[in-house]
Short mmCIF file of C-alpha atoms in Angstrom, two decimals:
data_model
loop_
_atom_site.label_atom_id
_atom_site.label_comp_id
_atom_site.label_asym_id
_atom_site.label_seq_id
_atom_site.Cartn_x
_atom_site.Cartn_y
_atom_site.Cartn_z
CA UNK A 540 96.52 81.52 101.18
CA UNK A 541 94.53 80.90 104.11
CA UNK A 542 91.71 78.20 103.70
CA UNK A 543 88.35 79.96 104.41
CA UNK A 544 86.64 78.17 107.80
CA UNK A 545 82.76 77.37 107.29
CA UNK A 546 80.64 76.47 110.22
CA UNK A 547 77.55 74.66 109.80
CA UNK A 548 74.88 74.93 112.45
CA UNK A 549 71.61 73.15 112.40
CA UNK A 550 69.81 70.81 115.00
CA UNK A 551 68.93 67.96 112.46
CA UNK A 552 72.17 65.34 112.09
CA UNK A 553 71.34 64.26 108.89
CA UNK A 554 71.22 67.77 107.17
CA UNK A 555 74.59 68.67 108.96
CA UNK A 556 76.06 65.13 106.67
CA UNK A 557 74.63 66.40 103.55
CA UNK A 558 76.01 70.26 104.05
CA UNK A 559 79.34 68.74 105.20
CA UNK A 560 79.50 65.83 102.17
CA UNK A 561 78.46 68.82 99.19
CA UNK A 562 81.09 71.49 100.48
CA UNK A 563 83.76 68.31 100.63
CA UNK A 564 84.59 69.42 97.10
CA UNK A 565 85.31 72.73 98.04
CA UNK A 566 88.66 74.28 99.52
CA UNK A 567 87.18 74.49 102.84
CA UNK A 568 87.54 73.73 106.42
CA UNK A 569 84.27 72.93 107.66
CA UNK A 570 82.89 72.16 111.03
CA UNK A 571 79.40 71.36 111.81
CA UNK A 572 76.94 71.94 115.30
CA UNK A 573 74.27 71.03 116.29
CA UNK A 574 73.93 72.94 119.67
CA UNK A 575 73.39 76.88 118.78
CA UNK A 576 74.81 77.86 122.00
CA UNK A 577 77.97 75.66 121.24
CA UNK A 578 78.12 77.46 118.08
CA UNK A 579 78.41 80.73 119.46
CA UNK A 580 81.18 79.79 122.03
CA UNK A 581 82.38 78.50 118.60
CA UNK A 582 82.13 82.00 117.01
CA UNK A 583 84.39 83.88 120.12
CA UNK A 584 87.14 80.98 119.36
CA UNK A 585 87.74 81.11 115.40
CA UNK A 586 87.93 83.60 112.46
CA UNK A 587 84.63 82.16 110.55
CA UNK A 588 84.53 83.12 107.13
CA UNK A 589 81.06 81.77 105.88
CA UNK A 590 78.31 80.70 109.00
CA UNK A 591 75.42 78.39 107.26
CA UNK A 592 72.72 78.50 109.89
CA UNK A 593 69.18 76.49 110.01
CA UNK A 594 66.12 79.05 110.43
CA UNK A 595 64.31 76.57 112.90
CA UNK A 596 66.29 75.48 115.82
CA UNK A 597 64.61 74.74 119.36
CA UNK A 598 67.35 76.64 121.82
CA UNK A 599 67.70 79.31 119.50
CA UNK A 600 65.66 80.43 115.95
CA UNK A 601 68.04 81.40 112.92
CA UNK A 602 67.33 85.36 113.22
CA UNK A 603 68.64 85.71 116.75
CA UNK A 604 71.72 83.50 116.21
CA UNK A 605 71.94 85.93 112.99
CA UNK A 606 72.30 89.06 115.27
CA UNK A 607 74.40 87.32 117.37
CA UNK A 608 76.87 86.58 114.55
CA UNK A 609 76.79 90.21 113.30
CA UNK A 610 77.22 91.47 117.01
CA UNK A 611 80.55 89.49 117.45
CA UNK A 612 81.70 88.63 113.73
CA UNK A 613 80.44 91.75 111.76
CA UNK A 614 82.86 90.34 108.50
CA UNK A 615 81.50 87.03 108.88
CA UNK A 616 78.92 85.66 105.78
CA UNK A 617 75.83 84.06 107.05
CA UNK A 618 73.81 82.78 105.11
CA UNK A 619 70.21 80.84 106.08
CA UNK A 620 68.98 77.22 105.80
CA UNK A 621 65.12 77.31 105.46
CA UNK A 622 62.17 75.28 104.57
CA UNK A 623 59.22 76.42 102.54
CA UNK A 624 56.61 77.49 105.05
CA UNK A 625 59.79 80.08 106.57
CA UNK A 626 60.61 81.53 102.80
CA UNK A 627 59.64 85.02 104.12
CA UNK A 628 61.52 84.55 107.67
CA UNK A 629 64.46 84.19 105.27
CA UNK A 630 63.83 86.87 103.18
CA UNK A 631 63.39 89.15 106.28
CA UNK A 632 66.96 87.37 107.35
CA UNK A 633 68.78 88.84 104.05
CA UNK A 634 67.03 92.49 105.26
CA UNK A 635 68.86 92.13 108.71
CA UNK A 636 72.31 91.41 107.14
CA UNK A 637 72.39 87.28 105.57
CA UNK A 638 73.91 87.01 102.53
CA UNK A 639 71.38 84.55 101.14
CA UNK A 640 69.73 81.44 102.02
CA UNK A 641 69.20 78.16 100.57
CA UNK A 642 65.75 76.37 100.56
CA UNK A 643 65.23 72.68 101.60
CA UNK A 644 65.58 70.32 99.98
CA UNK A 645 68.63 71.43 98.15
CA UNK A 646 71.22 69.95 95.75
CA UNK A 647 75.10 69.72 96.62
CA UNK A 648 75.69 71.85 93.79
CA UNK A 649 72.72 74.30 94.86
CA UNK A 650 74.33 74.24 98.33
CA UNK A 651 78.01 74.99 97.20
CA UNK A 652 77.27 77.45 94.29
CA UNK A 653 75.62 79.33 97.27
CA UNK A 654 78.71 79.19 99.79
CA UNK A 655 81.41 80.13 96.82
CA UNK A 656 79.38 83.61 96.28
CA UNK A 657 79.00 84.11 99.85
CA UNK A 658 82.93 83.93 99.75
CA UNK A 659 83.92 85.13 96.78
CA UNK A 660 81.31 88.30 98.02
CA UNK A 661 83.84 88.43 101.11
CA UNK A 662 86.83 88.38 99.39
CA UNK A 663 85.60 91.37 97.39
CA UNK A 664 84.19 93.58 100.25
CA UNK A 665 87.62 92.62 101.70
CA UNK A 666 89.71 93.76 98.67
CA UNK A 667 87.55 96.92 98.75
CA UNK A 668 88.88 97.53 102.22
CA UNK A 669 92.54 97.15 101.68
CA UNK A 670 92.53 98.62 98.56
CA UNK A 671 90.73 101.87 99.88
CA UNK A 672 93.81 101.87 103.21
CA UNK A 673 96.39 101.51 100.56
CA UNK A 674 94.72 104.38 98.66
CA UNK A 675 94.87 106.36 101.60
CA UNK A 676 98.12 105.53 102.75
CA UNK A 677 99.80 106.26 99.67
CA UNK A 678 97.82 108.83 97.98
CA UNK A 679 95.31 110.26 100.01
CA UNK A 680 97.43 112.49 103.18
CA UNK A 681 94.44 113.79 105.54
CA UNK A 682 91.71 115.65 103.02
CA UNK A 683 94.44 116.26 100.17
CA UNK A 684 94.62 113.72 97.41
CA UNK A 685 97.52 113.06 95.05
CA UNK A 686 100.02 110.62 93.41
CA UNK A 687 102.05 112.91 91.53
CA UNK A 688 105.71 113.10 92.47
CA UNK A 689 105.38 116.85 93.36
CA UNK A 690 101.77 115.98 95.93
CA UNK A 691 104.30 112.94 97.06
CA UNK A 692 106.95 116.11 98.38
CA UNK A 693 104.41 118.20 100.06
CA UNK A 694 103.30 115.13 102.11
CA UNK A 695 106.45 114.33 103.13
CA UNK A 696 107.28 117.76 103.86
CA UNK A 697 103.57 117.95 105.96
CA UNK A 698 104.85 115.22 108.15
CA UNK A 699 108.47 116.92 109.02
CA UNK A 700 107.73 120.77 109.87
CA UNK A 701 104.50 119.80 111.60
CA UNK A 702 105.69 118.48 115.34
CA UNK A 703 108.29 121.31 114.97
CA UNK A 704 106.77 125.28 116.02
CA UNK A 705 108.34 126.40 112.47
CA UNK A 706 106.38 129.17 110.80
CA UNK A 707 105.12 128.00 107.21
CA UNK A 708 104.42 129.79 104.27
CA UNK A 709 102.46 128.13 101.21
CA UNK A 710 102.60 129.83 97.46
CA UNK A 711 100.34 128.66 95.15
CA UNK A 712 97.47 130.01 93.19
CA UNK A 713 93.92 130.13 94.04
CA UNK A 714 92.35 126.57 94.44
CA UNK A 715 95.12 124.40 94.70
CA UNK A 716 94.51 123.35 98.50
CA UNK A 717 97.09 125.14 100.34
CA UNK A 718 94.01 125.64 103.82
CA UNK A 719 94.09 121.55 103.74
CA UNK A 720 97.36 121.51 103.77
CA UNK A 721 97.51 124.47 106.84
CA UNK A 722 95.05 122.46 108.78
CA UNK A 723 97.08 119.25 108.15
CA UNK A 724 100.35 120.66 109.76
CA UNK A 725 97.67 121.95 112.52
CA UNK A 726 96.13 118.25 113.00
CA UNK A 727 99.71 116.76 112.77
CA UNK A 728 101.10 119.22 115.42
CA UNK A 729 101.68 119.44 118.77
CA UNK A 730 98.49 122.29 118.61
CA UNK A 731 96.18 120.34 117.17
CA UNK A 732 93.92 120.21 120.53
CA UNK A 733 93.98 123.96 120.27
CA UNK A 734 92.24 126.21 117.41
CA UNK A 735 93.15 126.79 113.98
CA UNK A 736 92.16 129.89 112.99
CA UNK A 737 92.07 130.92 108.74
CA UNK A 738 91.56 134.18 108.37
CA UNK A 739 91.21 135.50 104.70
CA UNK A 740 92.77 138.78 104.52
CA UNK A 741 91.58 139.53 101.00
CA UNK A 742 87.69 139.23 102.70
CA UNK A 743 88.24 141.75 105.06
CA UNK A 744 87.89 145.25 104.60
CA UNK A 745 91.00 147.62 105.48
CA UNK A 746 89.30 149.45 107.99
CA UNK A 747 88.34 146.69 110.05
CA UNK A 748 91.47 144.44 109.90
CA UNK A 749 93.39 145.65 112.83
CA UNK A 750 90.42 145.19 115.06
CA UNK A 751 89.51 141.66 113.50
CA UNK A 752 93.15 140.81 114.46
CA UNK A 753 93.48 142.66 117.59
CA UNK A 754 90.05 143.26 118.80
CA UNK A 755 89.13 146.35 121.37
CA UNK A 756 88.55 147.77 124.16
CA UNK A 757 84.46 149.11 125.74
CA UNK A 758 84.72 152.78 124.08
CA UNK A 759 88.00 152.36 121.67
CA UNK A 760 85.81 153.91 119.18
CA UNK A 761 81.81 155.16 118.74
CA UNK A 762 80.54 151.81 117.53
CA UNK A 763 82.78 149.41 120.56
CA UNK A 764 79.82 149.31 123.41
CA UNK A 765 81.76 145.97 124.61
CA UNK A 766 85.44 144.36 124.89
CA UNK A 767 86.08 142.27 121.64
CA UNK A 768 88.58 139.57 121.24
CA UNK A 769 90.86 139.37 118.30
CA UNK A 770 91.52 136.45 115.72
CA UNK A 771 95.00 136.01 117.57
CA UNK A 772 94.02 136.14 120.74
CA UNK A 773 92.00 133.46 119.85
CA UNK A 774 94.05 131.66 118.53
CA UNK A 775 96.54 131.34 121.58
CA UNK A 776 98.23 127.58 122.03
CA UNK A 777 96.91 126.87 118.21
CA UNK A 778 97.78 127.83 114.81
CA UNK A 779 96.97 131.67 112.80
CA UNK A 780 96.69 130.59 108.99
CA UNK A 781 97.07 134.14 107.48
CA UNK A 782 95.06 133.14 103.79
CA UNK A 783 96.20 135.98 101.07
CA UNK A 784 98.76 137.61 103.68
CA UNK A 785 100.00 139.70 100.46
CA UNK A 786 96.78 141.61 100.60
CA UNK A 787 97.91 143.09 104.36
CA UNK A 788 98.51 146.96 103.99
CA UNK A 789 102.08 147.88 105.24
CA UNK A 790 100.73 149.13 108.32
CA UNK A 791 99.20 146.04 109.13
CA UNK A 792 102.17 143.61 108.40
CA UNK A 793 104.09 146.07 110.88
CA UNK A 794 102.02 145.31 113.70
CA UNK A 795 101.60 141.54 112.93
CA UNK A 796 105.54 141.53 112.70
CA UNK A 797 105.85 142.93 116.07
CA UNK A 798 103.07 140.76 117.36
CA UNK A 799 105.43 137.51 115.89
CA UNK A 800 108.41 139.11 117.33
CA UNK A 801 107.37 140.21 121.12
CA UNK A 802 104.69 137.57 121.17
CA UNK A 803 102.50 140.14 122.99
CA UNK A 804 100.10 142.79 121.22
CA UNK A 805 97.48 145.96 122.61
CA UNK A 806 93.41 145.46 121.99
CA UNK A 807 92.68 148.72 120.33
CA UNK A 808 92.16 151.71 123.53
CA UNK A 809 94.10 148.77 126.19
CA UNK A 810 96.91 149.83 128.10
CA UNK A 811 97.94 146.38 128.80
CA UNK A 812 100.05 143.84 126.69
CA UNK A 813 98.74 140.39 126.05
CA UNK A 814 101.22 137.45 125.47
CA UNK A 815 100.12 135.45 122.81
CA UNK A 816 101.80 132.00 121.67
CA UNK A 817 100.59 131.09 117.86
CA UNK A 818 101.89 129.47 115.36
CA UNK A 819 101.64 130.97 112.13
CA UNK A 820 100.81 129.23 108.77
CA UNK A 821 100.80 131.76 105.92
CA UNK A 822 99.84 131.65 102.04
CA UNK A 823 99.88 133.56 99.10
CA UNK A 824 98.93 133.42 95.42
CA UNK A 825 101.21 136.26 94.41
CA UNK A 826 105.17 136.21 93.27
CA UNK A 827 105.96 137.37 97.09
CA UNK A 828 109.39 137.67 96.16
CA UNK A 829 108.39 140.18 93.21
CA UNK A 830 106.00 141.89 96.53
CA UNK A 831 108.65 142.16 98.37
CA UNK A 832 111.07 144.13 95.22
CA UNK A 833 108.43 146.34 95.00
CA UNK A 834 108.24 146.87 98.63
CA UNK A 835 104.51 146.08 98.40
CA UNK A 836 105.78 143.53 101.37
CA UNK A 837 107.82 144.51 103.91
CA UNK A 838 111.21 142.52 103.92
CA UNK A 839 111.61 141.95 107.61
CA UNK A 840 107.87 140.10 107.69
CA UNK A 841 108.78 137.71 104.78
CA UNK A 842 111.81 136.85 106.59
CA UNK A 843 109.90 136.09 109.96
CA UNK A 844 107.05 133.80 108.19
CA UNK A 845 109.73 132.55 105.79
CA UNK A 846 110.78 129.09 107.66
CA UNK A 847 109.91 126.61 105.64
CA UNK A 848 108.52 127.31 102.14
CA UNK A 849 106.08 124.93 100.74
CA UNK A 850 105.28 125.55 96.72
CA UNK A 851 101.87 124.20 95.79
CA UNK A 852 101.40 123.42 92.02
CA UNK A 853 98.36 123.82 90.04
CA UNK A 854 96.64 120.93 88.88
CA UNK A 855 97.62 121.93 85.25
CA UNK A 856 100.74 121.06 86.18
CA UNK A 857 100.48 117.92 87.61
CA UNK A 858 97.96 115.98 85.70
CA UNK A 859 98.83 112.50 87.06
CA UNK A 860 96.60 113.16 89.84
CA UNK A 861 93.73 113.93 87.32
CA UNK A 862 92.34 110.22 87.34
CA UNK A 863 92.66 109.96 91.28
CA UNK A 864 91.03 113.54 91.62
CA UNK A 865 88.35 112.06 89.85
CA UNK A 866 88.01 108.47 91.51
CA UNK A 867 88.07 110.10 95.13
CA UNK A 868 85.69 113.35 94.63
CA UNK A 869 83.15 110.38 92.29
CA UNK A 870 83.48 108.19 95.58
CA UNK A 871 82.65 111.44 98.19
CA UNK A 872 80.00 113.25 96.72
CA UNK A 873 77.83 110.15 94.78
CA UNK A 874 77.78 109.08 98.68
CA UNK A 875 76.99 112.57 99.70
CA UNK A 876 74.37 113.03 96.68
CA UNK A 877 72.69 109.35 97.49
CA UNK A 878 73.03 108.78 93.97
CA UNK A 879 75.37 105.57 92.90
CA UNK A 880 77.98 107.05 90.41
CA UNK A 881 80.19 104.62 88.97
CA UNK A 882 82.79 107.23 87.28
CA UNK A 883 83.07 109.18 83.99
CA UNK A 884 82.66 107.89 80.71
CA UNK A 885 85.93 108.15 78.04
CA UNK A 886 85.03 111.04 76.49
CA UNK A 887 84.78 113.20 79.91
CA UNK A 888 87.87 111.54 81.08
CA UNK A 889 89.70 113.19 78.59
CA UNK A 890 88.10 116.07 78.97
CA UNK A 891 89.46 116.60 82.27
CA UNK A 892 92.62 115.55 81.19
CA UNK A 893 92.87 118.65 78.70
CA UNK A 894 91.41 121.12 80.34
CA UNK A 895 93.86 123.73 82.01
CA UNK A 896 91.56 124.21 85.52
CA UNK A 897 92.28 127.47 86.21
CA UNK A 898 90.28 127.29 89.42
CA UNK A 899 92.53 124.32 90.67
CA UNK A 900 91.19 121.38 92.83
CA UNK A 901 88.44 124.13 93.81
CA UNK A 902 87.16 124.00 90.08
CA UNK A 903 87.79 120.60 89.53
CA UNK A 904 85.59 119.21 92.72
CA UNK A 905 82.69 121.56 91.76
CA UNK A 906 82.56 119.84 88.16
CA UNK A 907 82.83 116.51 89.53
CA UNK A 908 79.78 117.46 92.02
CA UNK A 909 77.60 119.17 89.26
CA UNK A 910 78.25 116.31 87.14
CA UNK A 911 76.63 113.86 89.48
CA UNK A 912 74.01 115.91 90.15
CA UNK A 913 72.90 116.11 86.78
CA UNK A 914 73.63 112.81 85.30
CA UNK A 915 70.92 110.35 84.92
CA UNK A 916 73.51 107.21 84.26
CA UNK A 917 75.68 105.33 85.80
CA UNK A 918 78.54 107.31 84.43
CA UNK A 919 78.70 110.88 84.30
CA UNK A 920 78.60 112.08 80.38
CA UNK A 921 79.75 114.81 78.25
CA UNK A 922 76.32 116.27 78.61
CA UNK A 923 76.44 116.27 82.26
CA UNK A 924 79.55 119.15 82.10
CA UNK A 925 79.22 122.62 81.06
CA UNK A 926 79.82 122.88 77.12
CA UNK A 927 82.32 125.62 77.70
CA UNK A 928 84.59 123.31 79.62
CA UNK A 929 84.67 120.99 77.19
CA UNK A 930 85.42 122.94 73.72
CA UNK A 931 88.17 124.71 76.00
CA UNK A 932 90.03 121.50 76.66
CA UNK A 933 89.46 120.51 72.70
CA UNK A 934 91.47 123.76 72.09
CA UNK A 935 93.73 122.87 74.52
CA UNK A 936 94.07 119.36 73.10
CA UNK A 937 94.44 120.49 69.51
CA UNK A 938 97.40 123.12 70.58
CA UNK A 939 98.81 120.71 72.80
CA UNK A 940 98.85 118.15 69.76
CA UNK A 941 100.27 120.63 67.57
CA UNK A 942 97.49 120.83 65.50
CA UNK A 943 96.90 124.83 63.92
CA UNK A 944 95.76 124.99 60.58
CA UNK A 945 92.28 126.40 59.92
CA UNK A 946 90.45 123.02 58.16
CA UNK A 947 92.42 120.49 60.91
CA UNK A 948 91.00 122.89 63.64
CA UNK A 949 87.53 123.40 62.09
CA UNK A 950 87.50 119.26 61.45
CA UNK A 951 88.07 118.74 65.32
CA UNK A 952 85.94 121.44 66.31
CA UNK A 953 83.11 119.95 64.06
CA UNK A 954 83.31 116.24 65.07
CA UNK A 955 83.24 117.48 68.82
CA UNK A 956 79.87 119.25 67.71
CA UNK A 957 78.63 116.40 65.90
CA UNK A 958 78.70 114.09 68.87
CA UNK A 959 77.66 116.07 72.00
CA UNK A 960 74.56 116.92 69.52
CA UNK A 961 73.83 113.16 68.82
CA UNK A 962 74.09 112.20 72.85
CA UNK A 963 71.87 115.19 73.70
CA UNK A 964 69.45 114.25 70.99
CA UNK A 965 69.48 110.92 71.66
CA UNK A 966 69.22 111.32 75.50
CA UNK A 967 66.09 113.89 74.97
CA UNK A 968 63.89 110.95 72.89
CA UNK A 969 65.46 108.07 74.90
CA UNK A 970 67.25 105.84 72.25
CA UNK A 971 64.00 106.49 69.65
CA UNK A 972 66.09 106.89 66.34
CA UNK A 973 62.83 108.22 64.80
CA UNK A 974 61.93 110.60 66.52
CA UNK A 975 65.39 112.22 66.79
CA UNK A 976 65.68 111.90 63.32
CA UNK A 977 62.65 114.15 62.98
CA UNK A 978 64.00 116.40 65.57
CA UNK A 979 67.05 116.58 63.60
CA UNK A 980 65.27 116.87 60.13
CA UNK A 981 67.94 114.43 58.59
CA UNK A 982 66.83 111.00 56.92
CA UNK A 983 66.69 108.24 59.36
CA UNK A 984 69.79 106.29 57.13
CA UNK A 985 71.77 109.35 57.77
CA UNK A 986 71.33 109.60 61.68
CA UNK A 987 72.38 106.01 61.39
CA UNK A 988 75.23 106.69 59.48
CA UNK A 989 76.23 109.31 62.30
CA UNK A 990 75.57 106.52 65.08
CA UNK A 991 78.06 104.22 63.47
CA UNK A 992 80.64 106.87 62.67
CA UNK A 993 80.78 107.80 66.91
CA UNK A 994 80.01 104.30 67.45
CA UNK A 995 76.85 105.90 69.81
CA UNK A 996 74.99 102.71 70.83
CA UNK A 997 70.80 103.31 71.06
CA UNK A 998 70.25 101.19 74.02
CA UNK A 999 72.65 103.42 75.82
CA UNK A 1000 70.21 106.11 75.94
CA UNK A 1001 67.01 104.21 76.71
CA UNK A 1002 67.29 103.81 80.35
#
């Protein structure tokens, strides 16, 4: 391991020899200055872990030499020697970006416990950093976020049909990502300078499709008092994701196959062609084999878009990505929020773990989100969830589990009750045993009792 370089800078010999003599003890390499402006040719030269810098210095005061450290060494500690009179110069140093200071005079051991949390507060932000690049290296691929062996394929998959000009179609149900990973393959491609277009062809009426695709011609029809581009002429040089392409009517996947196939297409009332180069990303949430059986989706169309088939699986089905889900979308949206969410306590973890999430990732997200929004902890709580959500997943836990007769389910369903009632009672009078009791109408010894058997601590819900 690399041995962490301090620099000590300070005008005054003597207090250089004491810094130098305390940190001896320490795993360090130190060097000491007494010049400021040697120090920061100093700075340019070396990878400084820890600068300890005096607040008075006659070429240069401690708060400019500060902002000269953070200019050129933004991971560098600094932390500020003061005396008493310049106790609020220092504080106003920790506002700019110092660690901490250290007031004169000063113990060896007051002057080294303050340099090993300086360090040991860099080592951290710089375990944070790696940690968060691994996470995205390995699990997070663009905007989509999984571990599972299954999310592991996709991204692999992402990375090989994206420089190619293949066509694409996803299949997955509703919620389960398949835009992100459209505009992946668009931001991985060779088109990613050009547009990517969704379209969501279960959003647009019938009527209006072929002219949202196509667009018109001045006097095509009584409302068109001006030429309107299409969605694929748009598009041209960039990617067409086709959302939903099941929900085309036949007529419509005819003219989008010839479109695919000539690469040229009529406005509606034009004479002229227009050559059109798109790539085209499609997905669906139906059985588009059983569409295509039932000649709900013409043959020759599947075949064009068919190229590379990418199967997206709903989250119900790949649960391992459950606790990462929840790390990354607690991470995004307490920084979107402002509000400083640590996570989710036991009880919701396993909630999420057990519930099927019919509405996917989609779902999922919006749960996190609401969650933090509600909370008023540091972890988000059973309370903070809707109710439903939660006695579905106890179902789905007790069937999972194997559990089916009426007093095992009616035991589970009961303790569930029992406990979200205690939280919310105890959250409403903030910890006050009494007053929930009365609230309750039970005897205070039996609320108690209740406490101990879902081992609720009181000072839990007094902040």
């Amino acid at each position: 391991m690399k041995i962490p370089k301090v620099l000590i800078v300070d005008d005054e010999p003597d207090m250089l020899e004491v810094c130098e003599d305390a940190l001896k003890r320490l795993d360090l390499s130190v060097s000491t200055e007494a010049n400021v402006l040697n120090a920061l040719e100093m700075l340019n030269k070396n990878d400084w872990a820890l600068v300890l810098v005096d607040l008075k210095m006659p070429e240069m005061d401690g708060i400019s030499f500060l902002k000269k450290v953070l200019e050129i060494s933004p991971e560098t500690m600094v932390c500020m020697i003061t005396g008493y009179p310049t106790v609020e110069t220092a504080v106003e140093a920790i506002k700019l970006g110092a660690y901490d200071y250290v007031i004169k005079p000063f113990t060896p051991e007051q002057i080294r416990v303050v340099v090993k949390r300086a360090l040991e507060q860099k080592y951290l932000r710089e375990e944070n950093v790696f940690l968060r690049r691994h996470f995205e290296q390995t699990y997070k691929f663009d905007n989509i976020v999984g571990k599972s062996q299954p999310m592991q394929k996709i991204f692999e998959l992402i990375n090989q049909v994206a420089p190619t000009d293949s066509d694409v179609l996803l299949i997955g149900e509703s919620g389960t990502g398949k835009e992100l990973i459209a505009r992946s393959i668009h931001t991985r491609s060779n088109r990613k300078d050009r547009p990517f277009v969704p379209v969501d062809c279960s959003a647009i009426p019938e009527n209006l499709m072929e002219s949202e695709f196509f667009g018109y011609e001045k006097g095509a029809f009584t409302d068109a008092s001006t030429s309107r581009m299409g969605l694929l002429e748009f598009a041209h040089k960039g990617t067409f994701f086709l959302d939903e392409i099941c929900e085309l009517s036949l007529s419509l996947q005819a003219k989008l196959l010839r479109t695919l196939q000539e690469r040229s297409f009529r406005r509606i009332g034009a004479r002229e062609e227009k050559r059109v180069d798109v790539r085209v990303i499609a997905a669906t949430n139906r059985d588009i084999d059983e569409e295509v059986k039932e000649k709900r989706f013409r043959a020759d169309l599947y075949y064009r878009i068919n190229v590379v088939k990418i199967y997206v699986l709903p989250l119900r089905e790949r649960r391992e990505d459950i606790e990462l889900l929840t790390e990354y979308f607690v991470d995004r949206y307490s920084r979107e929020i402002g509000k400083p969410i640590k996570g989710v306590d036991k009880d919701v973890k396993e909630v999420l773990l057990n519930y099927s999430w019919p509405g996917n990732v989609r779902e999922f997200q919006n749960i996190i989100k609401r969650g933090i929004i509600l909370t008023q902890n540091e972890y988000i709580k059973l309370s903070d969830i809707p109710n439903e959500i939660a006695v579905l997943a106890g179902k789905e836990k007790v069937q999972n589990q194997g559990i089916s007769g009426f007093f095992e389910l009616r035991s589970h369903e009961m303790a569930k009750f029992e406990r979200e009632y205690l939280e919310k009672l105890l959250t409403r009078f903030k910890g006050d045993v009494s007053e929930a009791a009365k609230e309750a109408k039970l005897p205070k010894g039996t609320l108690y009792r209740f406490l101990k058997k879902y081992k609720l601590r009181t000072d839990n819900f007094r902040k």
